[in-house]
mmCIF file with all atom_site columns, C-alpha atoms and ligand atoms in Angstrom:
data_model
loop_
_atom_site.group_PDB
_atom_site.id
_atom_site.type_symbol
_atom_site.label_atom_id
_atom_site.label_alt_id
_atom_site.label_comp_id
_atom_site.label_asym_id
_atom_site.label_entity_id
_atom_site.label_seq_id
_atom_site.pdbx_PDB_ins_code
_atom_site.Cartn_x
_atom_site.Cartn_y
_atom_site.Cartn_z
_atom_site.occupancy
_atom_site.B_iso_or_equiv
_atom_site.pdbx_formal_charge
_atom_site.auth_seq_id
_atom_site.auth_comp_id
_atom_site.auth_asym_id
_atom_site.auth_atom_id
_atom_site.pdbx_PDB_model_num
ATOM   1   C CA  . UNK A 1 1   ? 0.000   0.000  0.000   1.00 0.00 ? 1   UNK A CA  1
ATOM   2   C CA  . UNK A 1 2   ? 1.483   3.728  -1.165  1.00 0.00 ? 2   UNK A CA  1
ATOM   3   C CA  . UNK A 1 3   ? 2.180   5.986  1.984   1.00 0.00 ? 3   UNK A CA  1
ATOM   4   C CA  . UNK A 1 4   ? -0.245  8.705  2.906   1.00 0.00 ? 4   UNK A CA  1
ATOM   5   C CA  . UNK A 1 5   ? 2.996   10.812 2.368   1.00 0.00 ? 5   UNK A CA  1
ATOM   6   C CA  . UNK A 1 6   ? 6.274   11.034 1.798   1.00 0.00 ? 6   UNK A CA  1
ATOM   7   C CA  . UNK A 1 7   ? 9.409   12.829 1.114   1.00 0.00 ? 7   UNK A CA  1
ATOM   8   C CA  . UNK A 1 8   ? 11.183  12.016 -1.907  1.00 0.00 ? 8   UNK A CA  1
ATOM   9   C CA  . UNK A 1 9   ? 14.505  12.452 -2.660  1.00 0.00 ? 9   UNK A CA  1
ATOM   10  C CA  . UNK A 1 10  ? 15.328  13.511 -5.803  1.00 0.00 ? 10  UNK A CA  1
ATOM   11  C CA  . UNK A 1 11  ? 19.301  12.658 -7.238  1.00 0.00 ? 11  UNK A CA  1
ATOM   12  C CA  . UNK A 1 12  ? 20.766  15.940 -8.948  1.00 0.00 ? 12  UNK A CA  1
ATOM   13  C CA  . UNK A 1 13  ? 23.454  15.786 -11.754 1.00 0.00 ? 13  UNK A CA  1
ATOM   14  C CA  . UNK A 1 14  ? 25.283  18.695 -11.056 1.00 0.00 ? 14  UNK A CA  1
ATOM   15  C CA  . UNK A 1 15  ? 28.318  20.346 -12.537 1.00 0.00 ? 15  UNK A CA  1
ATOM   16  C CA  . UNK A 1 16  ? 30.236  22.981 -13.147 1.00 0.00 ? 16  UNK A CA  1
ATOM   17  C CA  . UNK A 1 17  ? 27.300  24.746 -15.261 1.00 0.00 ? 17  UNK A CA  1
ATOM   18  C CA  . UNK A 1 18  ? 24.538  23.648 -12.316 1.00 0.00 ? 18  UNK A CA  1
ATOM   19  C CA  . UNK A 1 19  ? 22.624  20.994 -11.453 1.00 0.00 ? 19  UNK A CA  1
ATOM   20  C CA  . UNK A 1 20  ? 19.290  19.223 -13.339 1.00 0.00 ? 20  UNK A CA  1
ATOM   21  C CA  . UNK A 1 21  ? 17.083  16.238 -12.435 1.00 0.00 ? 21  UNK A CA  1
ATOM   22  C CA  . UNK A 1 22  ? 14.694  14.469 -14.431 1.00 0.00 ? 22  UNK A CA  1
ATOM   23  C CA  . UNK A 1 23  ? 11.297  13.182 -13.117 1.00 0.00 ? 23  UNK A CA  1
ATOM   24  C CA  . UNK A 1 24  ? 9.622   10.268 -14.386 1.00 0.00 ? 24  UNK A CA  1
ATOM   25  C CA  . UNK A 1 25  ? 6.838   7.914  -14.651 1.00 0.00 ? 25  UNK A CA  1
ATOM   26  C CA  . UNK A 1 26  ? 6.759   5.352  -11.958 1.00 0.00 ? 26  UNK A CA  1
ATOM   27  C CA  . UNK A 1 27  ? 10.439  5.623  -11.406 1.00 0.00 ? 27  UNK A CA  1
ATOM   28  C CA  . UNK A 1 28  ? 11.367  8.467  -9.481  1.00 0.00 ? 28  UNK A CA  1
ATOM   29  C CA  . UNK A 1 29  ? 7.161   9.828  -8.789  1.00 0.00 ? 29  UNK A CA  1
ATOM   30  C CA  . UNK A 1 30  ? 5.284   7.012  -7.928  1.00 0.00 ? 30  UNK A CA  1
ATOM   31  C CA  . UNK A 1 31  ? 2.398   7.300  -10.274 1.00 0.00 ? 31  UNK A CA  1
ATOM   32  C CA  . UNK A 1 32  ? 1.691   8.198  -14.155 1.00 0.00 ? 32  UNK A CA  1
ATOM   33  C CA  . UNK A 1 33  ? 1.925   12.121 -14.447 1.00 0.00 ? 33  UNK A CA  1
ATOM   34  C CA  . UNK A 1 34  ? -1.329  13.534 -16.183 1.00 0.00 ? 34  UNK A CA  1
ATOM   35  C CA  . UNK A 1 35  ? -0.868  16.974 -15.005 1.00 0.00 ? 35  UNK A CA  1
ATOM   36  C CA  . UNK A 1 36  ? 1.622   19.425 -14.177 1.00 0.00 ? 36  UNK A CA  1
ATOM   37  C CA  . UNK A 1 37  ? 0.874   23.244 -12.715 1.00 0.00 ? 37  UNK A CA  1
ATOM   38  C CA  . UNK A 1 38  ? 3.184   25.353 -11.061 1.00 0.00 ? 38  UNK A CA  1
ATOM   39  C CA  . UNK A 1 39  ? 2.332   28.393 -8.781  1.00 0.00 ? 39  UNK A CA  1
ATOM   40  C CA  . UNK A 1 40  ? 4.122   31.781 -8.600  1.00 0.00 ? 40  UNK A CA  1
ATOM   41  C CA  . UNK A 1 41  ? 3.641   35.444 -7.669  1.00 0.00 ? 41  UNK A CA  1
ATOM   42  C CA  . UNK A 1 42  ? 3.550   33.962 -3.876  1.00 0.00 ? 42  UNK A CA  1
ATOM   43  C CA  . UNK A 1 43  ? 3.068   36.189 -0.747  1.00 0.00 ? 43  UNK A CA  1
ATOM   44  C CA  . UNK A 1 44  ? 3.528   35.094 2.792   1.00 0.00 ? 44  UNK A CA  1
ATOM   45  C CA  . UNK A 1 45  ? 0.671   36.520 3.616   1.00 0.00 ? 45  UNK A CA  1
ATOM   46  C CA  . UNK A 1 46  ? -1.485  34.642 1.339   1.00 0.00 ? 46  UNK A CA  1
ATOM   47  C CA  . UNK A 1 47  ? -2.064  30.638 2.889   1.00 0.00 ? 47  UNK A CA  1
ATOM   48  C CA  . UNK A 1 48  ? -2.865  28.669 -0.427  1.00 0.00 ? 48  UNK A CA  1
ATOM   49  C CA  . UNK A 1 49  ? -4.817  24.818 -0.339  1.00 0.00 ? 49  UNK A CA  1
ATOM   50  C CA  . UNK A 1 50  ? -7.119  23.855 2.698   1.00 0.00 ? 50  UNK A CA  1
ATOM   51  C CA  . UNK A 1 51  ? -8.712  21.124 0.864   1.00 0.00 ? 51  UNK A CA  1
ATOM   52  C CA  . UNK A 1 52  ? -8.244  17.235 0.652   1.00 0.00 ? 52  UNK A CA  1
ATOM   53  C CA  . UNK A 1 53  ? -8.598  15.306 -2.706  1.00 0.00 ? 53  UNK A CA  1
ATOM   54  C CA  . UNK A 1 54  ? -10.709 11.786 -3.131  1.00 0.00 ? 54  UNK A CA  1
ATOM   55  C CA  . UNK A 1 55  ? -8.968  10.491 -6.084  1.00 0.00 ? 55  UNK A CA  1
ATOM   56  C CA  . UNK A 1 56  ? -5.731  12.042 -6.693  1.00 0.00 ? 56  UNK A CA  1
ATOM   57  C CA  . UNK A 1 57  ? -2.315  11.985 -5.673  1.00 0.00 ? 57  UNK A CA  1
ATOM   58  C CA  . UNK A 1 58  ? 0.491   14.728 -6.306  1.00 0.00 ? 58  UNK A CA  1
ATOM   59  C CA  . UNK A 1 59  ? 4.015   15.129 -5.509  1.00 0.00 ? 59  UNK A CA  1
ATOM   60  C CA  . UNK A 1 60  ? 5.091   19.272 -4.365  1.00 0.00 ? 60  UNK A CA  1
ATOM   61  C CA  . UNK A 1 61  ? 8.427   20.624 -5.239  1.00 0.00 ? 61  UNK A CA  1
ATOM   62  C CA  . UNK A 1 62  ? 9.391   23.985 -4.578  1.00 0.00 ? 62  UNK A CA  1
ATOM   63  C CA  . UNK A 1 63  ? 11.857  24.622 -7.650  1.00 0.00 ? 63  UNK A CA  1
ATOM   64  C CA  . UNK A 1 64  ? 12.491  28.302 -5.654  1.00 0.00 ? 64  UNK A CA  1
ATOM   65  C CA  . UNK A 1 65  ? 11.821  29.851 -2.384  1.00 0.00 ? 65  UNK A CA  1
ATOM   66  C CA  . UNK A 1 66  ? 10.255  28.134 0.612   1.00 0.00 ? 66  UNK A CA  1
ATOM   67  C CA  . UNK A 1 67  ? 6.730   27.362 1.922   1.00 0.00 ? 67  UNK A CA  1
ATOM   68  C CA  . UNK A 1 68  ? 5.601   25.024 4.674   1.00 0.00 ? 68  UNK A CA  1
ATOM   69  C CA  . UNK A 1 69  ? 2.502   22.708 4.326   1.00 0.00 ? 69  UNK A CA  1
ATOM   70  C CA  . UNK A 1 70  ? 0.482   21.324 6.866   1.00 0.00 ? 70  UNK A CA  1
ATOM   71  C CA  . UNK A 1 71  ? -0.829  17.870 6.159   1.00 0.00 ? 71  UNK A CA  1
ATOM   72  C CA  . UNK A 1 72  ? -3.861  16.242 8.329   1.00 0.00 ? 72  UNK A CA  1
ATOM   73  C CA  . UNK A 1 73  ? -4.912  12.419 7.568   1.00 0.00 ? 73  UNK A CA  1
ATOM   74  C CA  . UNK A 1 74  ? -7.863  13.402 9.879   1.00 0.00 ? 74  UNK A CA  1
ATOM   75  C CA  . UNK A 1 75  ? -5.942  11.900 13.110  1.00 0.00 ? 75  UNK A CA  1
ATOM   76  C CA  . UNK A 1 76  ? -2.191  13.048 12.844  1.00 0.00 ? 76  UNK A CA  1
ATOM   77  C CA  . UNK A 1 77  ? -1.158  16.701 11.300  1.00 0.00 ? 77  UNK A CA  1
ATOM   78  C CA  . UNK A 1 78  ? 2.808   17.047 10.508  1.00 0.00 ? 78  UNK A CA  1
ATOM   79  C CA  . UNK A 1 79  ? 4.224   20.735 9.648   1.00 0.00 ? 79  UNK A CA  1
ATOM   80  C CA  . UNK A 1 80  ? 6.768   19.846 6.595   1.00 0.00 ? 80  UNK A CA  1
ATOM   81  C CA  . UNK A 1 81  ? 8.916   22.715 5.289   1.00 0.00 ? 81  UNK A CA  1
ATOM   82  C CA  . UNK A 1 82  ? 9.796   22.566 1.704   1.00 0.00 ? 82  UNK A CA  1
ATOM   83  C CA  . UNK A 1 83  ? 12.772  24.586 0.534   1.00 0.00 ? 83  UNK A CA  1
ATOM   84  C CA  . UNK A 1 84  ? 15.159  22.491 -1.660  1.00 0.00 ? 84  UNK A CA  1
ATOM   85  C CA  . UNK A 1 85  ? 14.491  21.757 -5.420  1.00 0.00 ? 85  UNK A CA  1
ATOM   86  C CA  . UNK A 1 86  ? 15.711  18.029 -4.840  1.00 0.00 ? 86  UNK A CA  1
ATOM   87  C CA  . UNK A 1 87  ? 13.069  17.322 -2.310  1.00 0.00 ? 87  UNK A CA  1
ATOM   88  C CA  . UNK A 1 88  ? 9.426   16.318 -3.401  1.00 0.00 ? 88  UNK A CA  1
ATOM   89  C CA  . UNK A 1 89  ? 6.375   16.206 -1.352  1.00 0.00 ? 89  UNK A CA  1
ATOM   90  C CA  . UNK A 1 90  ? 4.439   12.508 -2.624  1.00 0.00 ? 90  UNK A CA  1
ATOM   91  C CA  . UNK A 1 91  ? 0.546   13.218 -1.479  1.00 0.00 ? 91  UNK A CA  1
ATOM   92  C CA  . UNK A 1 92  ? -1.454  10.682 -1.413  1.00 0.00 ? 92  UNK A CA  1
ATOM   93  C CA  . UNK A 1 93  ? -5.611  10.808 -1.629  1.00 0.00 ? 93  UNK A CA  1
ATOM   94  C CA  . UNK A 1 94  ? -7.819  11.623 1.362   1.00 0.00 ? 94  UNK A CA  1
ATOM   95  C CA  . UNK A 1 95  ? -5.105  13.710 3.171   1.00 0.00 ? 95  UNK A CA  1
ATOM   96  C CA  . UNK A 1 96  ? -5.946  17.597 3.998   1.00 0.00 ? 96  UNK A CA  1
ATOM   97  C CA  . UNK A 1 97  ? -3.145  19.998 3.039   1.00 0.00 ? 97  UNK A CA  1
ATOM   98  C CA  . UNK A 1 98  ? -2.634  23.714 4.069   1.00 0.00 ? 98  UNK A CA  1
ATOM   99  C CA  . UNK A 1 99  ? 0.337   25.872 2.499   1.00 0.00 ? 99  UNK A CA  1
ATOM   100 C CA  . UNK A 1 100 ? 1.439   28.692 4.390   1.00 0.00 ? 100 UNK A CA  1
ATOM   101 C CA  . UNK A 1 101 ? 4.243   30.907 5.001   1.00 0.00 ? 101 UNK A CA  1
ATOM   102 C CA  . UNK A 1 102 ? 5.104   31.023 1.003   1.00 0.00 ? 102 UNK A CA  1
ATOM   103 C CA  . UNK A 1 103 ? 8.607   33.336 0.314   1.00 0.00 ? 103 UNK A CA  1
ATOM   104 C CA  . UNK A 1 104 ? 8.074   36.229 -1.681  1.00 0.00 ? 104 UNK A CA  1
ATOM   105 C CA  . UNK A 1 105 ? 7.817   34.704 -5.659  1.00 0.00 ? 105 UNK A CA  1
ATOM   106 C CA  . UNK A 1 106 ? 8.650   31.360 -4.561  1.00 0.00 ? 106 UNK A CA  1
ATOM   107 C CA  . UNK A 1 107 ? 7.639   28.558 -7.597  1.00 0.00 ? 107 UNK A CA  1
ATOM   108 C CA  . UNK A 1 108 ? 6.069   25.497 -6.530  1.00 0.00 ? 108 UNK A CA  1
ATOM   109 C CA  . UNK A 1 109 ? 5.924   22.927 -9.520  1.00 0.00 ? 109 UNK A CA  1
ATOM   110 C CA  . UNK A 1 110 ? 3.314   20.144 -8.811  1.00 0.00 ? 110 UNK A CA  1
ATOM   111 C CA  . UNK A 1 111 ? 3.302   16.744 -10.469 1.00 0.00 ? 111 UNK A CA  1
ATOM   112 C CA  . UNK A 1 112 ? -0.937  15.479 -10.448 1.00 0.00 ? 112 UNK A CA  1
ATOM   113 C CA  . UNK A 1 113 ? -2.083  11.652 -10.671 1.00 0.00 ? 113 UNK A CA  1
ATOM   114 C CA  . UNK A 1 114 ? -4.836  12.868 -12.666 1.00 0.00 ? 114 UNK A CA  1
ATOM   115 C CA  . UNK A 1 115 ? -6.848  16.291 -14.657 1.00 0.00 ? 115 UNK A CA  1
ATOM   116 C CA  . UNK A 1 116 ? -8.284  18.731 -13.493 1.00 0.00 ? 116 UNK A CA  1
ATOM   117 C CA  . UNK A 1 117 ? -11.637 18.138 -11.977 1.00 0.00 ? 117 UNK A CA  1
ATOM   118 C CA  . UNK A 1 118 ? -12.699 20.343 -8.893  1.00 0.00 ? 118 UNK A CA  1
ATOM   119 C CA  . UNK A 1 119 ? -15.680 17.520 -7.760  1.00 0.00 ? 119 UNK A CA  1
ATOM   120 C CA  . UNK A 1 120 ? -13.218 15.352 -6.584  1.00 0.00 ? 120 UNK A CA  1
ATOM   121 C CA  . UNK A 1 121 ? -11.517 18.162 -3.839  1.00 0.00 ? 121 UNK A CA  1
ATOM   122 C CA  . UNK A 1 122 ? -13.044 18.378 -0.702  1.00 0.00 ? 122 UNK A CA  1
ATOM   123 C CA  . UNK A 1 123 ? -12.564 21.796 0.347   1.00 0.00 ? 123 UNK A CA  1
ATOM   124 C CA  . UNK A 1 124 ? -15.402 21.970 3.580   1.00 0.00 ? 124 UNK A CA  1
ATOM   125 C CA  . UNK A 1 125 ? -12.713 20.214 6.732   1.00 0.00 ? 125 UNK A CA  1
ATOM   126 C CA  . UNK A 1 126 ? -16.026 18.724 8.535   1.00 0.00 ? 126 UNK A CA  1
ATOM   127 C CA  . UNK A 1 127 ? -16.859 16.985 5.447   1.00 0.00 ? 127 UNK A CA  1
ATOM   128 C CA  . UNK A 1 128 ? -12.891 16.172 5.377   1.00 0.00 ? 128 UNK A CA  1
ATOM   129 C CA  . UNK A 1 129 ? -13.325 14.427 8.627   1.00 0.00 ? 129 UNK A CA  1
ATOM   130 C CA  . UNK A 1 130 ? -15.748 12.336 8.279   1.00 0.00 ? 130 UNK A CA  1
ATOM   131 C CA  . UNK A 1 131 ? -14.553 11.091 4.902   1.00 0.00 ? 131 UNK A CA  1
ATOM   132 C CA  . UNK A 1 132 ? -11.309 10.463 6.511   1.00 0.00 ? 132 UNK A CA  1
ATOM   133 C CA  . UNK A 1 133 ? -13.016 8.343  9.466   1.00 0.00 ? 133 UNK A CA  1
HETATM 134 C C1  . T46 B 2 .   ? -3.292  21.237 -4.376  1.00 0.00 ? 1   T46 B C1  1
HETATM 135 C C2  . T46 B 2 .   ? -2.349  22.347 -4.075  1.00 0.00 ? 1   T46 B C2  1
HETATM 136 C C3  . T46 B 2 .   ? -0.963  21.859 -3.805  1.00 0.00 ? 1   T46 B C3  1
HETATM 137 C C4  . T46 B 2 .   ? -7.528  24.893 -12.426 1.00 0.00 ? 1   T46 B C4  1
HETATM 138 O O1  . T46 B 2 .   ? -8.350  25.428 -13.205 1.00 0.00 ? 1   T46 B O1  1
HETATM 139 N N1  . T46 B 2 .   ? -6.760  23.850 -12.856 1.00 0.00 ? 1   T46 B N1  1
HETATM 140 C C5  . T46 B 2 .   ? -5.853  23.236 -12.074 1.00 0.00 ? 1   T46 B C5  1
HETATM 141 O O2  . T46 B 2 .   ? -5.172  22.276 -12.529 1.00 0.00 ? 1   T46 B O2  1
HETATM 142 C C6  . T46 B 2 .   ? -5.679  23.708 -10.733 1.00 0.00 ? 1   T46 B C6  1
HETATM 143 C C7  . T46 B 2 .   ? -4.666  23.062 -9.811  1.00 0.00 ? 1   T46 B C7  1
HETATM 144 C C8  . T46 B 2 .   ? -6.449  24.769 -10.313 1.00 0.00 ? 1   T46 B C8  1
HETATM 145 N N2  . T46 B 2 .   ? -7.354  25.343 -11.145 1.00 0.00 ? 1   T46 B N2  1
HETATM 146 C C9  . T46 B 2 .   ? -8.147  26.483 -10.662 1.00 0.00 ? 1   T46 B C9  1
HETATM 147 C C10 . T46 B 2 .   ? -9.095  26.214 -9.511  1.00 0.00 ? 1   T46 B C10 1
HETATM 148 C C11 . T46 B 2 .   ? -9.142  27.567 -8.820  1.00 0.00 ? 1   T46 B C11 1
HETATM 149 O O3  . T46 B 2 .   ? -10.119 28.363 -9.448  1.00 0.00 ? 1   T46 B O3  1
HETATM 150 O O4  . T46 B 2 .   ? -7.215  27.462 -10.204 1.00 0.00 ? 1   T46 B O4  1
HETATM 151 C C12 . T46 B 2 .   ? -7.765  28.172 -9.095  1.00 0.00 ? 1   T46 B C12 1
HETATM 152 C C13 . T46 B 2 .   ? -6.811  28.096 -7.899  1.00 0.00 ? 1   T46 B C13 1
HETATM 153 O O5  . T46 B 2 .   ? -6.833  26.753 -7.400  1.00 0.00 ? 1   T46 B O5  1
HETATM 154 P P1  . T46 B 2 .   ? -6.767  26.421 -5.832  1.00 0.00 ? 1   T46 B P1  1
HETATM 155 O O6  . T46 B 2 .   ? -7.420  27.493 -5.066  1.00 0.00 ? 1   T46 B O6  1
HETATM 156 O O7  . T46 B 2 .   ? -7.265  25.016 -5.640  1.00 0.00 ? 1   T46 B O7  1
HETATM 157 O O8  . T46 B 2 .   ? -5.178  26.494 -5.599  1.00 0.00 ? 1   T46 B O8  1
HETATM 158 P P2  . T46 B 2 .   ? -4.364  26.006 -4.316  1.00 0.00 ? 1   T46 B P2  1
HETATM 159 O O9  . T46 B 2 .   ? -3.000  26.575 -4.459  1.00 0.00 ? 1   T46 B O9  1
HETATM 160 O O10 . T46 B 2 .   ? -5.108  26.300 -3.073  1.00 0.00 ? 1   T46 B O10 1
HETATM 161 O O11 . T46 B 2 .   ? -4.287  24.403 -4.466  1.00 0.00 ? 1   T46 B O11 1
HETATM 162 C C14 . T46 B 2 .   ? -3.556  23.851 -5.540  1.00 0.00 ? 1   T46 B C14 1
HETATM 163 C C15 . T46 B 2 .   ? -4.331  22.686 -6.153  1.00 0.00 ? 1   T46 B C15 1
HETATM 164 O O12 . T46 B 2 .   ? -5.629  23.137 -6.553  1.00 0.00 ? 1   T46 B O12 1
HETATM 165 C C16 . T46 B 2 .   ? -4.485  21.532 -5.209  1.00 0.00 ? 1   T46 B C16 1
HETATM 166 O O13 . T46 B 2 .   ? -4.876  20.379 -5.944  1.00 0.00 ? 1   T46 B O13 1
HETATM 167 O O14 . T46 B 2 .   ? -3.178  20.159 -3.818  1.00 0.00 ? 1   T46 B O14 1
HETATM 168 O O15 . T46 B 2 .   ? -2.293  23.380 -5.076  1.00 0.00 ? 1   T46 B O15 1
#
């Protein structure tokens, strides 16, 4: 059974002109990659997510700048910091995630199981709860 969550580590090939990795399929993100967004323009100020997701599972990796995200599998919640571009953030289904703290312009590329489809979020956290039960 996939983890609720989990940090991937991500292996850089780095020389003298930088560093690159490569993500793919079912090797290094542990699912088949439908969908990719990435978020910008962020304030610290401005908390992003509060919602879970029924059917879908993403992996977070902030390419620049820092953000932490709160994750709640309606009986634990763990505070996780991302701030490295060879870190990912696997996120399983059914798990409530809050994003705070965001560095000014920090990009946040996500990786989705899945399309677009705003039924399958669950963005009320009493209706969270007792889907999580
Ligand atoms: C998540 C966290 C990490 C679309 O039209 N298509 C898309 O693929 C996405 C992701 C969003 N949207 C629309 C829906 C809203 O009208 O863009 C608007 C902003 O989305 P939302 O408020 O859900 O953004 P976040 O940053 O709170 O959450 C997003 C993802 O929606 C969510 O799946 O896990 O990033």
């Amino acid at each position: 059974m996939k983890e609720k969550y989990k940090i991937l580590n991500f292996s850089a090939i780095t020389d003298k002109r930088g560093s690159l990795i490569a993500l793919e399929n079912l090797k290094n993100i542990p699912f088949e990659i439908k969908r990719i967004y990435y978020i910008f323009d962020t304030k610290p100020e401005f908390p992003r997510g509060a919602h879970a997701h029924t059917n879908l599972e993403q992996v977070l990796i902030m390419i620049d700048g820092s953000c932490e995200i709160i994750l709640n599998d309606g009986k634990i919640s763990q505070n996780i910091i991302l701030n490295r571009p060879d870190i990912g953030l696997y996120i399983g289904k059914n798990i409530w995630r809050e994003m705070k703290n965001f560095s000014y312009g920090a990009k946040m590329l996500v990786l989705a199981s899945d399309f677009y489809n705003e039924k399958e979020y669950i963005r009320n956290y009493d209706k969270f709860l007792k889907v999580a039960k």
